[in-house]
Amino acid sequence: MELIHLILFICLAVGVGTGILYLSSILGPKRFLNEKLDSYECGVPPISSSREKINVHFYMVAIVFMLFDIEMLFLVPWAVHSNILGKNAFLEILIFAAVLLLGWVYIIKRGVLKWE
C-alpha cells in the first residue's frame, strides 16, 4: 500500500514539473536577442577569453568551505540527542570542536581566507 503512495507521489512530481516546463515554453516570450545568448557570470559582462587561468585561491576557499560545512553536519545529530548521549558524548564533541578550531587556526595562519 505504501508503495502505491510513493509511485503516485513520483508521478505527480514528474507531471507537475513537466507541465510547468511545457506551459512556460508555450506562454513565455519568444524574443531571442544577442544579449540573451551571451555568457553571464555574476552580473559581470565577460571581458576576456574563457581560456584564461583561474586563481587557485578560489578553489582553496571552496574546499575549505565544503570541509567545514560537512563537519558541521556531524554536530546536528549530537545537538538533537545531546541530552540522551550523556557526558562522554559531550567530551567527545569538545574534542571534535577543538580539532575544528585547530583547523581554523591553521587555515588562518596559512592565509587561505585572505583575498589580495
Short mmCIF file of C-alpha atoms in Angstrom, two decimals:
data_model
loop_
_atom_site.label_atom_id
_atom_site.label_comp_id
_atom_site.label_asym_id
_atom_site.label_seq_id
_atom_site.Cartn_x
_atom_site.Cartn_y
_atom_site.Cartn_z
CA MET A 1 0.00 0.00 0.00
CA GLU A 2 2.83 2.42 0.85
CA LEU A 3 4.49 1.66 -2.50
CA ILE A 4 1.38 2.90 -4.31
CA HIS A 5 1.63 6.22 -2.46
CA LEU A 6 5.30 6.55 -3.38
CA ILE A 7 4.65 5.80 -7.06
CA LEU A 8 1.74 8.24 -7.07
CA PHE A 9 3.91 10.94 -5.48
CA ILE A 10 6.70 10.42 -8.03
CA CYS A 11 4.25 10.52 -10.94
CA LEU A 12 2.66 13.68 -9.56
CA ALA A 13 6.04 15.37 -9.09
CA VAL A 14 7.19 14.48 -12.61
CA GLY A 15 3.84 15.53 -14.05
CA VAL A 16 3.83 18.92 -12.31
CA GLY A 17 7.44 19.59 -13.33
CA THR A 18 6.80 18.61 -16.93
CA GLY A 19 3.57 20.62 -17.04
CA ILE A 20 5.23 23.76 -15.73
CA LEU A 21 8.05 23.48 -18.28
CA TYR A 22 5.57 22.90 -21.09
CA LEU A 23 3.38 25.86 -20.07
CA SER A 24 6.35 28.18 -19.77
CA SER A 25 7.51 27.24 -23.28
CA ILE A 26 4.04 27.94 -24.66
CA LEU A 27 3.16 31.09 -22.70
CA GLY A 28 6.63 32.61 -22.36
CA PRO A 29 8.00 35.35 -24.62
CA LYS A 30 9.88 34.25 -27.72
CA ARG A 31 12.38 37.10 -28.20
CA PHE A 32 15.90 35.92 -29.00
CA LEU A 33 18.39 38.74 -28.58
CA ASN A 34 22.17 38.64 -28.85
CA GLU A 35 22.41 39.80 -25.22
CA LYS A 36 20.48 36.73 -24.10
CA LEU A 37 22.88 34.42 -25.89
CA ASP A 38 25.95 35.99 -24.24
CA SER A 39 27.59 34.23 -21.35
CA TYR A 40 26.68 35.64 -17.94
CA GLU A 41 28.67 35.32 -14.74
CA CYS A 42 27.58 37.06 -11.54
CA GLY A 43 26.32 40.16 -13.31
CA VAL A 44 29.73 40.99 -14.76
CA PRO A 45 29.97 41.07 -18.54
CA PRO A 46 32.74 38.87 -19.95
CA ILE A 47 35.81 40.90 -20.89
CA SER A 48 38.33 38.20 -21.75
CA SER A 49 38.65 34.68 -23.07
CA SER A 50 37.28 31.75 -21.15
CA ARG A 51 40.64 30.01 -21.60
CA GLU A 52 42.48 32.14 -19.04
CA LYS A 53 43.81 30.61 -15.83
CA ILE A 54 41.68 30.84 -12.70
CA ASN A 55 43.29 31.70 -9.40
CA VAL A 56 43.88 28.64 -7.21
CA HIS A 57 42.79 30.71 -4.21
CA PHE A 58 39.17 30.40 -5.34
CA TYR A 59 39.39 26.61 -5.20
CA MET A 60 41.10 26.65 -1.80
CA VAL A 61 38.29 28.71 -0.28
CA ALA A 62 35.69 26.43 -1.87
CA ILE A 63 37.40 23.31 -0.49
CA VAL A 64 37.69 24.83 2.98
CA PHE A 65 34.02 25.78 2.90
CA MET A 66 33.00 22.26 1.87
CA LEU A 67 35.15 20.62 4.55
CA PHE A 68 33.83 22.73 7.39
CA ASP A 69 30.28 22.60 6.08
CA ILE A 70 30.35 18.79 6.07
CA GLU A 71 31.95 18.70 9.51
CA MET A 72 29.16 20.89 10.85
CA LEU A 73 26.70 18.23 9.69
CA PHE A 74 28.18 15.93 12.32
CA LEU A 75 27.15 18.39 15.02
CA VAL A 76 23.44 18.29 14.16
CA PRO A 77 22.71 14.73 15.38
CA TRP A 78 24.72 15.38 18.51
CA ALA A 79 22.80 18.59 19.20
CA VAL A 80 19.47 16.84 18.71
CA HIS A 81 20.31 13.95 21.05
CA SER A 82 22.74 15.66 23.43
CA ASN A 83 20.56 15.11 26.50
CA ILE A 84 20.33 11.36 25.80
CA LEU A 85 24.01 10.77 24.98
CA GLY A 86 25.48 11.87 28.30
CA LYS A 87 28.81 13.22 29.50
CA ASN A 88 31.05 11.02 27.34
CA ALA A 89 29.45 12.36 24.17
CA PHE A 90 29.89 15.90 25.49
CA LEU A 91 33.60 15.27 26.00
CA GLU A 92 33.90 13.78 22.52
CA ILE A 93 32.16 16.76 20.92
CA LEU A 94 34.51 19.11 22.79
CA ILE A 95 37.47 17.22 21.31
CA PHE A 96 35.83 17.41 17.87
CA ALA A 97 35.32 21.17 18.28
CA ALA A 98 38.96 21.56 19.40
CA VAL A 99 40.14 19.80 16.24
CA LEU A 100 37.91 22.11 14.18
CA LEU A 101 39.34 25.13 15.98
CA LEU A 102 42.88 23.93 15.28
CA GLY A 103 41.93 23.55 11.63
CA TRP A 104 40.62 27.13 11.53
CA VAL A 105 43.80 28.43 13.16
CA TYR A 106 45.90 26.56 10.61
CA ILE A 107 43.83 27.92 7.71
CA ILE A 108 44.06 31.49 9.01
CA LYS A 109 47.84 31.23 9.58
CA ARG A 110 48.31 29.89 6.05
CA GLY A 111 46.35 32.87 4.68
CA VAL A 112 43.80 30.83 2.76
CA LEU A 113 40.99 33.26 3.58
CA LYS A 114 42.90 36.45 2.66
CA TRP A 115 41.90 37.98 -0.66
CA GLU A 116 44.60 40.04 -2.30
#
